[in-house]
Amino acid sequence: MRILIADDEIMSQRLLQKTMERAGYEVTAVGNGRLAADELCKSEGPKLALVDWVMPELDGPGVCREVRKRKEHSYVYMILLTSKEKKEDVVAGLESGADDYLTKPFDPEELKARVRTGMRILDLEDRLIEAREGMRFQATHDALTSIWNRGVIIELLGRELARSRREGKCTAILLGDLDHFKSVNDTYGHLAGDEVLKETARRLLSSVRSYDFVGRYGGEEFLVVLNNCDPAYGWTRAEDIRKIIALRPAQTSGGLVPITMSLGLLLSQEWGYRSAEELLQEADAALYAAKGAARNCVKVATPKIQQGAGDIPVPELERRRR
Amino acid sequence: MPRSLIDFAELLSRVENDRELMRDLLSVFKEEFPRRRQALREAVESLDAKRVALEAHALKGMLANLAAREAAEAAARLEQLGRDGKSAEFRESLATLDNIAEELLPQLDACMAEVSG
């Protein structure tokens, strides 16, 4: 654990440094407040600091104020060192953002105990952050397969569609559904069914680029969003995914389970301005068509208006305009 | 036998019995002290209250680190006079500090000899 010592008085600095090093800390020592604030605000800077009150450039309370203002993401535990011990001074020091204060000349045992207190607080903060990150992961990922959950993948799709429209690019939507999944559960058991879903997620992830999105859309339905993807690539990728899923059976505790997937493909650039929900409905219709066409195949969603536009007789159009 | 101006036991506990560190601190002090004292004297001569407070504060810290309590207190008084802007009392207070310092320096040398020996 690295700590920062800021003291312009060389004897104090040396004494502090030696005491802390003996206690097993790695020490960075600076001689003024400006350097202290800059060091503490670095992203990988020390997380605990012993800061002298009276210093050139920037005093101790000034360092505390600046660190509290500039550093938002992780906490720095700051102990002010002071030879002032009037009540109002202590209050002013703590109000500047210091966590604790110690009166100089300090007793080494007391100093070490105060630093240990700081370490406990920092450790607690680490654990809270870890718990928060864990919860964030749980809130955004599917518990079984660890890919994006339904809510998040739809949101990501919406964002990606907006971006591709802005940039005049195409986003490919792939909605895939495992064929005859119900009979997998019935034949091999639910545990094997879960393992098939996990294996499917793994295969999907391994067959897209790092910046594409893969999510669980429903029970055995998966949604793949290919970002910034030209139509030819979308086609090839869809067919590749189908092949990779079907290539070999999934290994499960219930034995080898042959799997295939039906897919609906939609290329956003052919659809003009549509919401994610509308496009998903269209992709779902294409998936339905793939299911109807003996499964284990890819069907493309094609806009009906364009297709049928030529079929509408001109007088009919004239009438509609009126 | 002159009175002892350095609490040797306290100093030892402050450095956690690290005699090398003690030697180190003493030699830093010997080097820094005359310079700091000179700066304080100049501040007093020019009646620059802010400067007096600052320099006296630095000296106080150094002396306190050496467990030279009486000298540190004398420096603290001068620091307070500086803060309060009581420039009329600077000289007298500095003289007190100087007197203690004259007594203190040989004791520091003795101290140094003891930890080096």
XYZ file of C-alpha atoms in Angstrom:
439
model
C 0.000 0.000 0.000
C 1.394 3.337 -1.053
C 0.906 6.445 1.017
C 1.773 10.061 0.418
C 3.620 12.233 2.887
C 3.509 15.966 2.329
C 5.668 18.048 4.626
C 8.001 20.893 3.775
C 10.010 20.472 6.942
C 12.708 17.950 6.165
C 13.058 16.453 9.641
C 9.343 15.765 9.940
C 9.270 14.363 6.460
C 12.108 11.991 7.171
C 10.650 10.909 10.496
C 7.239 10.252 8.950
C 8.709 8.427 6.005
C 10.875 6.179 8.138
C 8.054 5.398 10.577
C 5.695 4.490 7.750
C 8.267 2.441 5.866
C 9.046 0.503 9.006
C 5.335 -0.249 9.302
C 5.437 -1.739 5.809
C 4.053 1.073 3.664
C 5.479 2.297 0.423
C 6.031 6.041 0.731
C 5.958 8.898 -1.738
C 7.208 12.077 -0.074
C 6.722 15.620 -1.353
C 7.716 18.991 0.042
C 4.767 21.204 -0.861
C 1.001 21.189 -1.134
C 0.832 21.710 -4.876
C 2.805 18.525 -5.574
C 0.732 16.681 -2.970
C -2.591 17.589 -4.608
C -1.322 16.658 -8.062
C 0.046 13.333 -6.857
C -3.184 12.453 -5.031
C -5.356 13.335 -8.016
C -3.560 10.939 -10.351
C -5.736 7.968 -11.242
C -3.312 5.504 -9.680
C -2.174 7.918 -6.981
C -1.787 7.052 -3.291
C -5.090 6.515 -1.482
C -3.904 7.596 1.920
C -2.088 10.809 2.724
C -0.412 12.458 5.676
C -0.555 16.149 4.939
C 1.142 18.860 6.952
C -1.017 21.884 7.660
C 1.481 24.661 7.036
C 3.156 24.276 3.642
C 4.275 26.514 0.805
C 2.279 26.744 -2.474
C -0.833 25.132 -1.044
C -1.504 24.470 2.642
C -2.891 21.229 4.083
C -6.569 22.244 4.137
C -6.088 23.557 0.579
C -4.801 20.137 -0.491
C -7.836 18.461 1.110
C -10.271 20.818 -0.585
C -8.658 20.369 -3.971
C -8.513 16.584 -3.760
C -12.178 16.404 -2.697
C -13.111 18.609 -5.629
C -10.987 17.030 -8.337
C -11.078 13.369 -7.398
C -14.568 11.980 -7.800
C -14.209 8.300 -8.432
C -12.127 6.910 -5.650
C -11.658 8.031 -2.099
C -8.446 9.415 -0.663
C -8.128 9.205 3.108
C -6.338 12.317 4.348
C -4.846 12.935 7.755
C -3.835 16.503 8.529
C -0.714 16.977 10.616
C -0.830 20.021 12.735
C 0.878 21.719 15.587
C -2.211 23.871 15.930
C -4.632 22.324 18.281
C -7.147 24.993 19.021
C -10.677 23.729 18.596
C -11.534 26.102 15.773
C -8.417 25.037 13.864
C -9.366 21.389 14.138
C -12.889 22.151 12.943
C -11.568 24.161 9.996
C -9.217 21.301 9.090
C -11.933 18.686 9.127
C -14.294 20.944 7.210
C -11.745 21.271 4.429
C -12.286 17.576 3.752
C -9.660 15.930 5.979
C -10.692 12.648 7.561
C -8.591 12.935 10.661
C -5.861 15.028 12.191
C -2.813 14.354 14.246
C -0.930 16.777 16.428
C 2.796 17.179 15.881
C 5.149 16.060 17.247
C 3.418 12.742 16.857
C 3.824 9.530 18.746
C 4.780 6.728 16.310
C 2.294 4.256 17.779
C -0.553 6.735 17.543
C 0.403 7.635 13.983
C 0.382 3.997 12.943
C -2.956 3.406 14.655
C -4.523 6.375 12.837
C -3.166 5.139 9.528
C -4.590 1.670 10.220
C -7.983 3.278 10.827
C -7.688 4.941 7.441
C -6.785 1.629 5.858
C -9.897 0.033 7.363
C -12.068 2.770 5.875
C -10.404 2.372 2.467
C -10.812 -1.380 2.642
C -14.488 -0.896 3.429
C -14.805 1.421 0.454
C -13.144 -1.162 -1.797
C -15.588 -3.794 -0.657
C -18.547 -1.470 -1.223
C -17.348 -0.684 -4.734
C -16.869 -4.369 -5.412
C -20.394 -5.097 -4.179
C -21.786 -2.253 -6.279
C -19.978 -3.505 -9.377
C -21.267 -6.996 -8.667
C -24.803 -5.675 -8.445
C -24.326 -3.632 -11.571
C -23.256 -6.780 -13.388
C -26.231 -8.694 -12.039
C -28.593 -5.925 -13.069
C -27.329 -5.862 -16.640
C -26.453 -9.473 -17.388
C -28.385 -12.666 -17.752
C -27.825 -14.790 -14.659
C -27.469 -18.074 -16.528
C -25.388 -17.154 -19.560
C -23.667 -13.934 -18.348
C -24.421 -12.192 -21.643
C -26.480 -8.944 -21.702
C -29.998 -9.360 -20.393
C -33.104 -8.492 -22.398
C -33.511 -4.933 -21.100
C -29.899 -3.996 -21.739
C -29.552 -5.599 -25.178
C -32.670 -3.741 -26.390
C -31.296 -0.492 -25.001
C -27.928 -1.125 -26.664
C -29.723 -1.837 -29.936
C -31.618 1.464 -29.671
C -28.384 3.351 -29.083
C -26.637 1.586 -31.923
C -29.501 2.298 -34.333
C -29.383 5.992 -33.466
C -25.663 6.042 -34.035
C -25.764 4.209 -37.353
C -28.466 6.629 -38.561
C -26.334 9.595 -37.547
C -23.303 8.213 -39.291
C -25.152 6.815 -42.305
C -24.083 3.271 -41.430
C -25.958 0.004 -41.157
C -26.676 -2.071 -38.049
C -27.534 -5.725 -38.440
C -30.045 -7.315 -36.074
C -29.921 -11.060 -35.684
C -32.668 -12.732 -33.738
C -31.936 -16.408 -33.199
C -33.962 -19.147 -31.572
C -32.733 -22.636 -30.698
C -34.699 -25.265 -32.592
C -36.789 -27.785 -30.659
C -35.461 -26.544 -27.339
C -38.462 -27.804 -25.453
C -37.610 -31.354 -26.468
C -34.007 -30.818 -25.277
C -35.393 -30.080 -21.825
C -37.792 -33.000 -22.052
C -35.203 -35.493 -23.309
C -32.034 -34.481 -21.489
C -33.418 -32.658 -18.472
C -33.489 -28.962 -17.490
C -29.911 -28.989 -16.297
C -28.752 -30.090 -19.739
C -31.087 -27.467 -21.221
C -29.331 -24.770 -19.157
C -25.952 -26.044 -20.301
C -27.103 -25.845 -23.906
C -28.103 -22.207 -23.383
C -24.705 -21.425 -21.856
C -22.884 -23.163 -24.692
C -24.998 -21.279 -27.245
C -24.065 -17.961 -25.590
C -20.387 -18.931 -25.712
C -20.600 -19.837 -29.399
C -22.383 -16.594 -30.225
C -19.802 -14.526 -28.347
C -16.939 -16.309 -30.063
C -18.377 -15.655 -33.509
C -18.809 -11.869 -33.306
C -16.414 -8.945 -33.059
C -15.511 -7.501 -29.668
C -17.656 -4.419 -30.263
C -20.800 -6.342 -31.273
C -23.492 -7.091 -28.685
C -24.902 -10.462 -27.701
C -27.863 -10.743 -25.340
C -30.473 -13.167 -24.139
C -33.778 -12.020 -25.568
C -36.051 -14.661 -24.092
C -36.013 -18.301 -22.970
C -34.059 -19.795 -25.867
C -34.004 -16.638 -27.969
C -30.827 -14.656 -28.499
C -30.307 -11.211 -29.943
C -27.081 -10.276 -31.707
C -26.408 -6.674 -32.723
C -23.680 -6.237 -35.315
C -22.495 -2.653 -35.206
C -21.386 -0.695 -38.225
C -21.913 -3.660 -40.470
C -22.294 -3.638 -44.242
C -25.099 -5.845 -45.635
C -22.752 -8.413 -47.161
C -20.982 -8.834 -43.830
C -24.338 -9.148 -42.055
C -25.343 -11.946 -44.372
C -22.072 -13.855 -44.014
C -22.037 -13.425 -40.243
C -25.602 -14.713 -39.901
C -24.833 -17.780 -41.953
C -21.550 -18.338 -40.039
C -23.366 -18.149 -36.733
C -25.932 -20.669 -37.909
C -23.113 -23.029 -38.938
C -21.119 -22.562 -35.731
C -24.191 -23.395 -33.617
C -24.978 -26.495 -35.650
C -21.382 -27.635 -36.193
C -21.167 -30.001 -33.258
C -23.455 -31.122 -30.455
C -23.262 -29.349 -27.116
C -21.554 -31.289 -24.344
C -23.834 -31.489 -21.309
C -24.141 -33.512 -18.144
C -27.031 -35.303 -19.879
C -24.819 -36.265 -22.817
C -24.185 -34.780 -26.243
C -27.084 -32.633 -27.420
C -27.321 -31.778 -31.115
C -28.385 -28.141 -31.545
C -29.419 -25.910 -34.416
C -30.667 -22.357 -34.583
C -33.148 -20.517 -36.773
C -32.334 -16.882 -37.413
C -34.087 -13.738 -38.588
C -31.743 -11.109 -40.043
C -32.576 -7.444 -40.438
C -30.363 -4.737 -41.935
C -31.312 -1.363 -40.510
C -30.375 0.698 -43.561
C -33.199 -0.894 -45.562
C -35.811 0.258 -43.077
C -35.396 3.996 -42.772
C -36.473 5.457 -39.474
C -37.963 2.751 -37.231
C -37.751 2.227 -33.512
C -35.835 -0.707 -32.049
C -39.132 -2.302 -31.005
C -40.577 -2.094 -34.522
C -37.436 -3.525 -36.065
C -37.371 -6.335 -33.523
C -40.913 -7.235 -34.508
C -39.813 -7.415 -38.130
C -36.766 -9.523 -37.221
C -39.067 -11.751 -35.216
C -41.313 -12.205 -38.273
C -38.248 -13.238 -40.301
C -37.286 -15.661 -37.526
C -40.814 -17.048 -37.673
C -40.403 -17.516 -41.404
C -37.125 -19.388 -40.799
C -38.922 -21.666 -38.355
C -41.548 -22.282 -41.024
C -38.886 -23.111 -43.591
C -37.732 -26.281 -41.836
C -35.553 -24.420 -39.273
C -31.719 -24.276 -39.086
C -31.658 -21.444 -41.627
C -31.488 -17.639 -41.920
C -34.339 -15.507 -43.289
C -34.033 -11.808 -44.025
C -36.623 -9.255 -43.039
C -37.528 -7.201 -46.131
C -39.582 -4.000 -45.957
C -43.025 -4.723 -47.425
C -43.761 -1.185 -48.619
C -40.775 -1.210 -50.964
C -41.590 -4.675 -52.135
C -45.216 -3.938 -52.806
C -44.884 -0.335 -53.917
C -44.663 -1.301 -57.581
C -47.770 -3.435 -57.293
C -50.011 -0.596 -56.255
C -51.687 0.821 -59.360
C -51.127 4.494 -60.005
C -54.797 5.499 -59.743
C -54.887 3.864 -56.325
C -51.949 6.009 -55.217
C -53.648 9.105 -56.634
C -56.740 8.278 -54.623
C -54.692 7.857 -51.464
C -53.086 11.233 -51.884
C -56.499 12.821 -51.851
C 25.555 19.958 35.528
C 23.391 21.968 33.104
C 19.710 21.080 32.824
C 18.869 18.801 29.956
C 17.078 20.535 27.095
C 16.512 17.368 25.116
C 14.309 14.570 26.318
C 16.519 11.776 25.139
C 14.080 9.023 26.106
C 11.258 10.696 24.231
C 13.459 11.196 21.203
C 14.403 7.529 21.237
C 10.793 6.431 21.381
C 9.877 8.836 18.607
C 12.362 7.179 16.282
C 11.364 3.760 17.626
C 14.883 3.153 18.908
C 16.320 3.582 15.454
C 19.666 5.159 16.304
C 20.600 5.575 12.698
C 17.456 7.604 12.087
C 18.202 9.650 15.179
C 21.678 10.395 13.897
C 20.173 11.315 10.598
C 17.701 13.722 12.195
C 20.377 15.305 14.327
C 22.614 15.961 11.376
C 19.750 17.418 9.360
C 19.001 19.647 12.300
C 22.600 20.781 12.633
C 22.613 21.680 8.989
C 19.231 23.394 8.868
C 19.127 25.114 12.222
C 21.661 27.927 11.645
C 20.036 28.783 8.311
C 16.543 28.855 9.783
C 17.699 30.816 12.794
C 19.321 33.383 10.544
C 16.117 33.690 8.524
C 14.133 34.223 11.706
C 16.582 36.845 12.911
C 16.233 38.737 9.634
C 12.455 38.565 9.866
C 12.583 39.970 13.390
C 14.959 42.754 12.335
C 12.659 43.785 9.517
C 9.576 43.506 11.770
C 7.895 41.349 9.158
C 5.257 39.700 11.391
C 4.042 37.185 8.815
C 7.584 36.066 8.086
C 8.359 35.822 11.813
C 5.356 33.539 12.321
C 6.363 31.352 9.384
C 10.032 31.001 10.337
C 9.267 30.495 14.011
C 6.752 27.841 13.028
C 9.400 25.956 11.038
C 11.860 26.148 13.922
C 9.207 25.027 16.373
C 8.535 21.925 14.257
C 12.213 21.020 14.053
C 12.766 21.494 17.765
C 9.632 19.562 18.675
C 10.801 16.665 16.535
C 13.997 16.556 18.574
C 12.019 16.500 21.804
C 13.624 19.837 22.705
C 10.473 20.980 24.431
C 11.641 24.170 26.074
C 13.185 25.468 22.871
C 10.112 24.478 20.878
C 7.933 26.404 23.319
C 10.108 29.488 22.946
C 9.727 29.243 19.170
C 5.982 28.753 19.578
C 5.737 31.959 21.614
C 7.522 33.860 18.885
C 5.248 32.303 16.279
C 2.215 33.481 18.233
C 3.659 37.006 18.548
C 4.118 36.974 14.774
C 0.545 35.912 14.238
C -0.745 38.549 16.624
C 1.487 41.174 14.997
C 3.062 42.100 18.332
C 6.286 43.248 16.736
C 7.384 45.197 19.806
C 7.965 41.915 21.614
C 9.833 40.129 18.802
C 13.349 40.995 19.922
C 12.931 39.969 23.508
C 11.299 36.703 22.545
C 14.032 35.982 20.020
C 16.666 36.642 22.673
C 15.022 34.043 24.910
C 15.030 31.531 22.091
C 18.662 32.365 21.284
C 19.712 31.793 24.875
C 18.090 28.409 24.951
C 19.582 27.548 21.567
C 23.096 28.367 22.797
C 22.622 25.902 25.585
C 20.930 23.376 23.376
C 23.544 23.065 20.636
C 26.314 21.494 22.761
C 23.752 19.089 24.182
C 22.834 18.065 20.668
C 26.479 17.362 19.929
C 26.656 15.223 23.054
C 23.541 13.448 21.927
C 25.087 12.865 18.527
C 28.209 11.459 20.121
C 26.114 9.129 22.207
C 24.185 7.648 19.291
C 27.296 7.440 17.126
C 29.345 5.747 19.794
